[in-house]
């Protein structure tokens, strides 16, 4: 009887430990057991719709992280320019949407680096001007998605490099979404498009060769970050722990290889 009681108490202790562990993993979430993620679902291969489902690198890594946290993922399709604002107003727990880590963004939210990539320059197939680097964009009309870091980068490049070197300025034209930039390129309303390398490759493939990548190397290489509210240290710690866990079990690297990205190290 004493042994049975001891075993029973041990079992209760184990269950209690597991329960505390799960609660710790889910700490900081807006809704218990659900990791709500903000993303703009028009950005393949990071996130896009396929047969009514949200697919891509970001939803896949979100699902892996949520599983390690004892939660289920929930995706909220939100305009790119409204993601950080939505995070601040508690519309979702985190932003995981192919978003670079920048000094401006980390003033408003905390970032957790989760992959590295860079941009590619896209032009119409057979275009007379084939820019290989960002410096080659001087004198060109370049389409960009609103809210991306390249808006400031190209305006600075125009002022600090193009004009001082006797070249024409870069004309930056912004659009609400990346697919709309590609449409403007196809319509010849812009001469070039700057886009994250993975997305650029996907857009080029979807146009069946009408758009091609002209830059042989990555332009403006940077780090991608997951964002959480500044006052949510508990969720930041949970996500960092979950990220370490998927690195340890190999699922992170498998996903990085699948989408041809560069991993971040602890």
mmCIF file of C-alpha atoms in Angstrom:
data_model
loop_
_atom_site.group_PDB
_atom_site.id
_atom_site.type_symbol
_atom_site.label_atom_id
_atom_site.label_comp_id
_atom_site.label_asym_id
_atom_site.label_seq_id
_atom_site.Cartn_x
_atom_site.Cartn_y
_atom_site.Cartn_z
ATOM 1 C CA UNK A 1 0.000 0.000 0.000
ATOM 2 C CA UNK A 2 2.846 2.316 0.895
ATOM 3 C CA UNK A 3 4.531 1.560 -2.429
ATOM 4 C CA UNK A 4 1.266 2.187 -4.296
ATOM 5 C CA UNK A 5 0.821 5.501 -2.526
ATOM 6 C CA UNK A 6 4.402 6.480 -3.341
ATOM 7 C CA UNK A 7 3.900 5.607 -7.002
ATOM 8 C CA UNK A 8 0.656 7.556 -7.085
ATOM 9 C CA UNK A 9 2.298 10.603 -5.534
ATOM 10 C CA UNK A 10 5.197 10.294 -7.962
ATOM 11 C CA UNK A 11 2.734 10.181 -10.861
ATOM 12 C CA UNK A 12 0.897 13.252 -9.605
ATOM 13 C CA UNK A 13 4.227 15.043 -9.165
ATOM 14 C CA UNK A 14 5.230 14.170 -12.732
ATOM 15 C CA UNK A 15 1.914 15.393 -14.141
ATOM 16 C CA UNK A 16 2.185 18.582 -12.138
ATOM 17 C CA UNK A 17 5.703 19.144 -13.437
ATOM 18 C CA UNK A 18 4.527 18.628 -16.999
ATOM 19 C CA UNK A 19 1.644 21.018 -16.449
ATOM 20 C CA UNK A 20 3.939 23.727 -15.055
ATOM 21 C CA UNK A 21 6.321 23.181 -17.960
ATOM 22 C CA UNK A 22 3.528 23.633 -20.504
ATOM 23 C CA UNK A 23 2.285 26.756 -18.752
ATOM 24 C CA UNK A 24 5.793 28.172 -18.772
ATOM 25 C CA UNK A 25 6.151 27.454 -22.474
ATOM 26 C CA UNK A 26 2.892 29.259 -23.281
ATOM 27 C CA UNK A 27 3.557 32.211 -20.973
ATOM 28 C CA UNK A 28 2.983 35.623 -22.537
ATOM 29 C CA UNK A 29 0.414 34.537 -25.147
ATOM 30 C CA UNK A 30 -2.727 36.605 -25.699
ATOM 31 C CA UNK A 31 -4.819 33.434 -25.692
ATOM 32 C CA UNK A 32 -3.759 30.295 -23.857
ATOM 33 C CA UNK A 33 -2.377 27.527 -26.075
ATOM 34 C CA UNK A 34 -2.480 29.643 -29.263
ATOM 35 C CA UNK A 35 0.469 31.416 -30.866
ATOM 36 C CA UNK A 36 -1.131 34.198 -32.915
ATOM 37 C CA UNK A 37 1.184 35.380 -35.692
ATOM 38 C CA UNK A 38 0.876 38.485 -37.863
ATOM 39 C CA UNK A 39 2.105 38.211 -41.464
ATOM 40 C CA UNK A 40 1.321 39.575 -44.902
ATOM 41 C CA UNK A 41 0.234 36.543 -46.894
ATOM 42 C CA UNK A 42 1.323 37.710 -50.334
ATOM 43 C CA UNK A 43 5.026 37.091 -50.071
ATOM 44 C CA UNK A 44 6.144 33.702 -51.417
ATOM 45 C CA UNK A 45 8.136 31.724 -50.440
ATOM 46 C CA UNK A 46 7.794 33.241 -46.964
ATOM 47 C CA UNK A 47 3.986 33.194 -46.879
ATOM 48 C CA UNK A 48 1.303 32.878 -49.526
ATOM 49 C CA UNK A 49 -2.033 31.189 -50.190
ATOM 50 C CA UNK A 50 -2.169 27.820 -51.907
ATOM 51 C CA UNK A 51 -5.454 25.938 -52.283
ATOM 52 C CA UNK A 52 -6.955 28.094 -49.557
ATOM 53 C CA UNK A 53 -4.152 27.379 -47.085
ATOM 54 C CA UNK A 54 -1.312 29.620 -45.880
ATOM 55 C CA UNK A 55 2.002 28.046 -46.865
ATOM 56 C CA UNK A 56 5.668 29.002 -46.795
ATOM 57 C CA UNK A 57 8.709 29.355 -44.587
ATOM 58 C CA UNK A 58 7.123 31.619 -41.976
ATOM 59 C CA UNK A 59 3.978 29.545 -41.319
ATOM 60 C CA UNK A 60 6.103 26.398 -41.208
ATOM 61 C CA UNK A 61 8.585 27.782 -38.690
ATOM 62 C CA UNK A 62 5.689 29.280 -36.700
ATOM 63 C CA UNK A 63 4.111 25.829 -36.472
ATOM 64 C CA UNK A 64 7.391 24.294 -35.294
ATOM 65 C CA UNK A 65 7.818 26.982 -32.636
ATOM 66 C CA UNK A 66 4.203 26.707 -31.490
ATOM 67 C CA UNK A 67 4.531 22.937 -31.074
ATOM 68 C CA UNK A 68 7.570 23.371 -28.819
ATOM 69 C CA UNK A 69 5.550 25.879 -26.773
ATOM 70 C CA UNK A 70 2.625 23.501 -26.360
ATOM 71 C CA UNK A 71 0.466 25.779 -28.510
ATOM 72 C CA UNK A 72 -1.174 25.813 -31.926
ATOM 73 C CA UNK A 73 -0.349 28.457 -34.562
ATOM 74 C CA UNK A 74 -2.899 30.989 -35.800
ATOM 75 C CA UNK A 75 -2.110 33.254 -38.761
ATOM 76 C CA UNK A 76 -3.417 36.788 -39.232
ATOM 77 C CA UNK A 77 -3.122 38.222 -42.756
ATOM 78 C CA UNK A 78 -2.159 41.882 -42.275
ATOM 79 C CA UNK A 79 -0.678 44.572 -44.514
ATOM 80 C CA UNK A 80 3.102 44.729 -44.115
ATOM 81 C CA UNK A 81 3.051 48.387 -43.063
ATOM 82 C CA UNK A 82 0.535 47.600 -40.289
ATOM 83 C CA UNK A 83 2.305 44.600 -38.743
ATOM 84 C CA UNK A 84 4.319 46.385 -36.047
ATOM 85 C CA UNK A 85 1.338 48.631 -35.285
ATOM 86 C CA UNK A 86 -0.902 45.575 -34.947
ATOM 87 C CA UNK A 87 1.603 43.973 -32.610
ATOM 88 C CA UNK A 88 1.539 47.066 -30.415
ATOM 89 C CA UNK A 89 -2.255 46.999 -30.231
ATOM 90 C CA UNK A 90 -2.380 43.296 -29.253
ATOM 91 C CA UNK A 91 -3.846 42.028 -32.519
ATOM 92 C CA UNK A 92 -1.379 39.124 -32.403
ATOM 93 C CA UNK A 93 1.437 37.732 -30.241
ATOM 94 C CA UNK A 94 4.255 38.017 -32.734
ATOM 95 C CA UNK A 95 5.151 39.163 -36.228
ATOM 96 C CA UNK A 96 6.881 36.512 -38.373
ATOM 97 C CA UNK A 97 6.738 37.837 -41.904
ATOM 98 C CA UNK A 98 10.077 37.999 -43.707
ATOM 99 C CA UNK A 99 10.842 41.236 -41.867
ATOM 100 C CA UNK A 100 14.380 42.532 -41.505
ATOM 101 C CA UNK A 101 15.833 43.499 -38.135
ATOM 102 C CA UNK A 102 16.427 47.265 -38.291
ATOM 103 C CA UNK A 103 17.255 49.964 -35.712
ATOM 104 C CA UNK A 104 13.952 51.682 -36.477
ATOM 105 C CA UNK A 105 11.844 48.574 -35.849
ATOM 106 C CA UNK A 106 13.594 47.543 -32.632
ATOM 107 C CA UNK A 107 12.646 50.919 -31.171
ATOM 108 C CA UNK A 108 9.029 49.742 -31.280
ATOM 109 C CA UNK A 109 9.364 45.990 -30.692
ATOM 110 C CA UNK A 110 11.870 43.328 -29.653
ATOM 111 C CA UNK A 111 13.395 41.201 -32.402
ATOM 112 C CA UNK A 112 14.506 37.567 -32.357
ATOM 113 C CA UNK A 113 16.787 36.776 -35.347
ATOM 114 C CA UNK A 114 15.685 33.582 -37.097
ATOM 115 C CA UNK A 115 17.284 33.554 -40.570
ATOM 116 C CA UNK A 116 19.516 35.535 -42.912
ATOM 117 C CA UNK A 117 18.980 36.520 -46.518
ATOM 118 C CA UNK A 118 19.429 39.416 -48.921
ATOM 119 C CA UNK A 119 17.750 41.028 -51.883
ATOM 120 C CA UNK A 120 17.826 40.419 -55.627
ATOM 121 C CA UNK A 121 17.268 42.900 -58.443
ATOM 122 C CA UNK A 122 14.535 41.937 -60.903
ATOM 123 C CA UNK A 123 14.015 43.290 -64.426
ATOM 124 C CA UNK A 124 11.992 42.368 -67.492
ATOM 125 C CA UNK A 125 13.513 39.581 -69.528
ATOM 126 C CA UNK A 126 15.774 41.028 -72.186
ATOM 127 C CA UNK A 127 15.700 44.527 -70.650
ATOM 128 C CA UNK A 128 18.276 46.889 -72.102
ATOM 129 C CA UNK A 129 19.594 47.769 -68.644
ATOM 130 C CA UNK A 130 20.631 44.791 -66.508
ATOM 131 C CA UNK A 131 21.710 46.113 -63.074
ATOM 132 C CA UNK A 132 24.118 43.770 -61.298
ATOM 133 C CA UNK A 133 24.525 45.706 -58.043
ATOM 134 C CA UNK A 134 22.612 48.412 -56.196
ATOM 135 C CA UNK A 135 24.988 51.040 -57.621
ATOM 136 C CA UNK A 136 23.779 50.100 -61.099
ATOM 137 C CA UNK A 137 20.300 51.362 -60.164
ATOM 138 C CA UNK A 138 21.379 55.000 -60.531
ATOM 139 C CA UNK A 139 19.174 56.684 -63.131
ATOM 140 C CA UNK A 140 16.521 53.954 -62.958
ATOM 141 C CA UNK A 141 12.911 53.903 -61.770
ATOM 142 C CA UNK A 142 12.736 51.213 -59.090
ATOM 143 C CA UNK A 143 9.555 49.717 -57.617
ATOM 144 C CA UNK A 144 9.495 48.785 -53.927
ATOM 145 C CA UNK A 145 6.938 47.530 -51.455
ATOM 146 C CA UNK A 146 5.883 50.147 -48.918
ATOM 147 C CA UNK A 147 7.520 49.854 -45.519
ATOM 148 C CA UNK A 148 10.596 47.925 -46.656
ATOM 149 C CA UNK A 149 14.082 48.965 -45.581
ATOM 150 C CA UNK A 150 15.092 49.442 -49.209
ATOM 151 C CA UNK A 151 13.079 52.650 -49.559
ATOM 152 C CA UNK A 152 15.489 54.518 -47.307
ATOM 153 C CA UNK A 153 18.484 52.522 -48.554
ATOM 154 C CA UNK A 154 17.919 53.486 -52.198
ATOM 155 C CA UNK A 155 17.095 57.105 -51.383
ATOM 156 C CA UNK A 156 20.333 57.303 -49.374
ATOM 157 C CA UNK A 157 22.254 55.576 -52.174
ATOM 158 C CA UNK A 158 20.880 58.090 -54.658
ATOM 159 C CA UNK A 159 21.937 61.063 -52.525
ATOM 160 C CA UNK A 160 25.261 59.687 -51.273
ATOM 161 C CA UNK A 161 26.518 57.792 -54.322
ATOM 162 C CA UNK A 162 24.639 58.470 -57.540
ATOM 163 C CA UNK A 163 24.532 62.275 -57.524
ATOM 164 C CA UNK A 164 28.068 62.854 -56.104
ATOM 165 C CA UNK A 165 29.446 60.608 -58.848
ATOM 166 C CA UNK A 166 27.709 62.477 -61.655
ATOM 167 C CA UNK A 167 25.034 59.841 -62.141
ATOM 168 C CA UNK A 168 21.293 60.387 -62.313
ATOM 169 C CA UNK A 169 19.240 59.858 -59.167
ATOM 170 C CA UNK A 170 17.221 56.739 -58.401
ATOM 171 C CA UNK A 171 13.466 57.241 -58.680
ATOM 172 C CA UNK A 172 11.756 55.148 -56.004
ATOM 173 C CA UNK A 173 8.102 54.255 -56.499
ATOM 174 C CA UNK A 174 6.293 52.479 -53.646
ATOM 175 C CA UNK A 175 3.408 49.999 -53.912
ATOM 176 C CA UNK A 176 1.170 48.396 -51.240
ATOM 177 C CA UNK A 177 2.427 44.849 -51.872
ATOM 178 C CA UNK A 178 5.251 42.984 -53.586
ATOM 179 C CA UNK A 179 2.982 41.399 -56.251
ATOM 180 C CA UNK A 180 1.800 44.893 -57.196
ATOM 181 C CA UNK A 181 5.412 45.927 -57.712
ATOM 182 C CA UNK A 182 5.909 42.960 -60.022
ATOM 183 C CA UNK A 183 2.780 43.925 -61.941
ATOM 184 C CA UNK A 184 4.140 47.458 -62.340
ATOM 185 C CA UNK A 185 7.364 45.957 -63.675
ATOM 186 C CA UNK A 186 5.462 43.801 -66.153
ATOM 187 C CA UNK A 187 3.502 46.906 -67.227
ATOM 188 C CA UNK A 188 6.790 48.821 -67.663
ATOM 189 C CA UNK A 189 5.760 51.417 -65.080
ATOM 190 C CA UNK A 190 9.047 50.722 -63.292
ATOM 191 C CA UNK A 191 12.345 49.458 -64.696
ATOM 192 C CA UNK A 192 13.465 47.287 -61.796
ATOM 193 C CA UNK A 193 12.231 45.707 -58.586
ATOM 194 C CA UNK A 194 14.210 44.988 -55.427
ATOM 195 C CA UNK A 195 12.951 42.003 -53.432
ATOM 196 C CA UNK A 196 14.135 39.419 -50.880
ATOM 197 C CA UNK A 197 16.021 36.744 -52.822
ATOM 198 C CA UNK A 198 13.633 33.857 -52.110
ATOM 199 C CA UNK A 199 10.598 35.930 -53.032
ATOM 200 C CA UNK A 200 12.327 37.296 -56.139
ATOM 201 C CA UNK A 201 13.034 33.776 -57.363
ATOM 202 C CA UNK A 202 9.415 32.758 -56.780
ATOM 203 C CA UNK A 203 8.009 35.852 -58.532
ATOM 204 C CA UNK A 204 10.293 35.254 -61.522
ATOM 205 C CA UNK A 205 9.149 31.625 -61.759
ATOM 206 C CA UNK A 206 5.475 32.583 -61.530
ATOM 207 C CA UNK A 207 5.803 34.977 -64.478
ATOM 208 C CA UNK A 208 7.165 32.078 -66.569
ATOM 209 C CA UNK A 209 10.348 33.910 -67.408
ATOM 210 C CA UNK A 210 8.883 37.324 -68.230
ATOM 211 C CA UNK A 211 10.745 38.667 -65.189
ATOM 212 C CA UNK A 212 14.336 37.669 -64.485
ATOM 213 C CA UNK A 213 16.914 38.284 -61.769
ATOM 214 C CA UNK A 214 19.781 40.465 -63.020
ATOM 215 C CA UNK A 215 21.954 40.580 -59.867
ATOM 216 C CA UNK A 216 24.354 37.609 -59.546
ATOM 217 C CA UNK A 217 24.959 38.211 -55.829
ATOM 218 C CA UNK A 218 22.740 39.220 -52.901
ATOM 219 C CA UNK A 219 22.099 42.934 -52.455
ATOM 220 C CA UNK A 220 21.834 44.435 -48.956
ATOM 221 C CA UNK A 221 22.266 41.150 -47.011
ATOM 222 C CA UNK A 222 20.452 41.345 -43.664
ATOM 223 C CA UNK A 223 18.941 39.335 -40.817
ATOM 224 C CA UNK A 224 15.257 38.408 -40.585
ATOM 225 C CA UNK A 225 13.577 38.786 -37.218
ATOM 226 C CA UNK A 226 10.483 37.661 -35.335
ATOM 227 C CA UNK A 227 9.000 40.597 -33.432
ATOM 228 C CA UNK A 228 7.232 40.681 -30.061
ATOM 229 C CA UNK A 229 6.020 43.573 -27.910
ATOM 230 C CA UNK A 230 8.708 45.294 -25.861
ATOM 231 C CA UNK A 231 6.913 44.603 -22.577
ATOM 232 C CA UNK A 232 6.447 40.870 -23.305
ATOM 233 C CA UNK A 233 9.742 39.463 -22.031
ATOM 234 C CA UNK A 234 8.043 36.157 -21.149
ATOM 235 C CA UNK A 235 6.957 35.460 -24.734
ATOM 236 C CA UNK A 236 10.333 36.549 -26.087
ATOM 237 C CA UNK A 237 12.022 34.044 -23.781
ATOM 238 C CA UNK A 238 9.547 31.292 -24.785
ATOM 239 C CA UNK A 239 10.150 31.890 -28.497
ATOM 240 C CA UNK A 240 13.922 31.944 -28.009
ATOM 241 C CA UNK A 241 13.713 28.666 -26.100
ATOM 242 C CA UNK A 242 11.510 27.118 -28.803
ATOM 243 C CA UNK A 243 13.917 28.315 -31.520
ATOM 244 C CA UNK A 244 16.828 26.676 -29.680
ATOM 245 C CA UNK A 245 14.790 23.474 -29.428
ATOM 246 C CA UNK A 246 14.066 23.243 -33.170
ATOM 247 C CA UNK A 247 17.723 23.930 -33.876
ATOM 248 C CA UNK A 248 18.663 21.064 -31.580
ATOM 249 C CA UNK A 249 16.268 18.543 -33.157
ATOM 250 C CA UNK A 250 17.274 19.398 -36.737
ATOM 251 C CA UNK A 251 13.889 20.662 -37.925
ATOM 252 C CA UNK A 252 15.137 24.266 -38.141
ATOM 253 C CA UNK A 253 18.040 23.424 -40.445
ATOM 254 C CA UNK A 254 15.823 21.239 -42.614
ATOM 255 C CA UNK A 255 13.501 24.210 -43.115
ATOM 256 C CA UNK A 256 16.397 26.595 -43.797
ATOM 257 C CA UNK A 257 17.731 24.227 -46.468
ATOM 258 C CA UNK A 258 14.266 23.764 -47.981
ATOM 259 C CA UNK A 259 13.870 27.507 -48.540
ATOM 260 C CA UNK A 260 17.530 28.221 -49.398
ATOM 261 C CA UNK A 261 18.115 30.642 -46.532
ATOM 262 C CA UNK A 262 21.098 31.118 -44.215
ATOM 263 C CA UNK A 263 20.775 30.054 -40.564
ATOM 264 C CA UNK A 264 21.412 32.271 -37.555
ATOM 265 C CA UNK A 265 23.625 30.971 -34.781
ATOM 266 C CA UNK A 266 22.957 31.298 -31.059
#
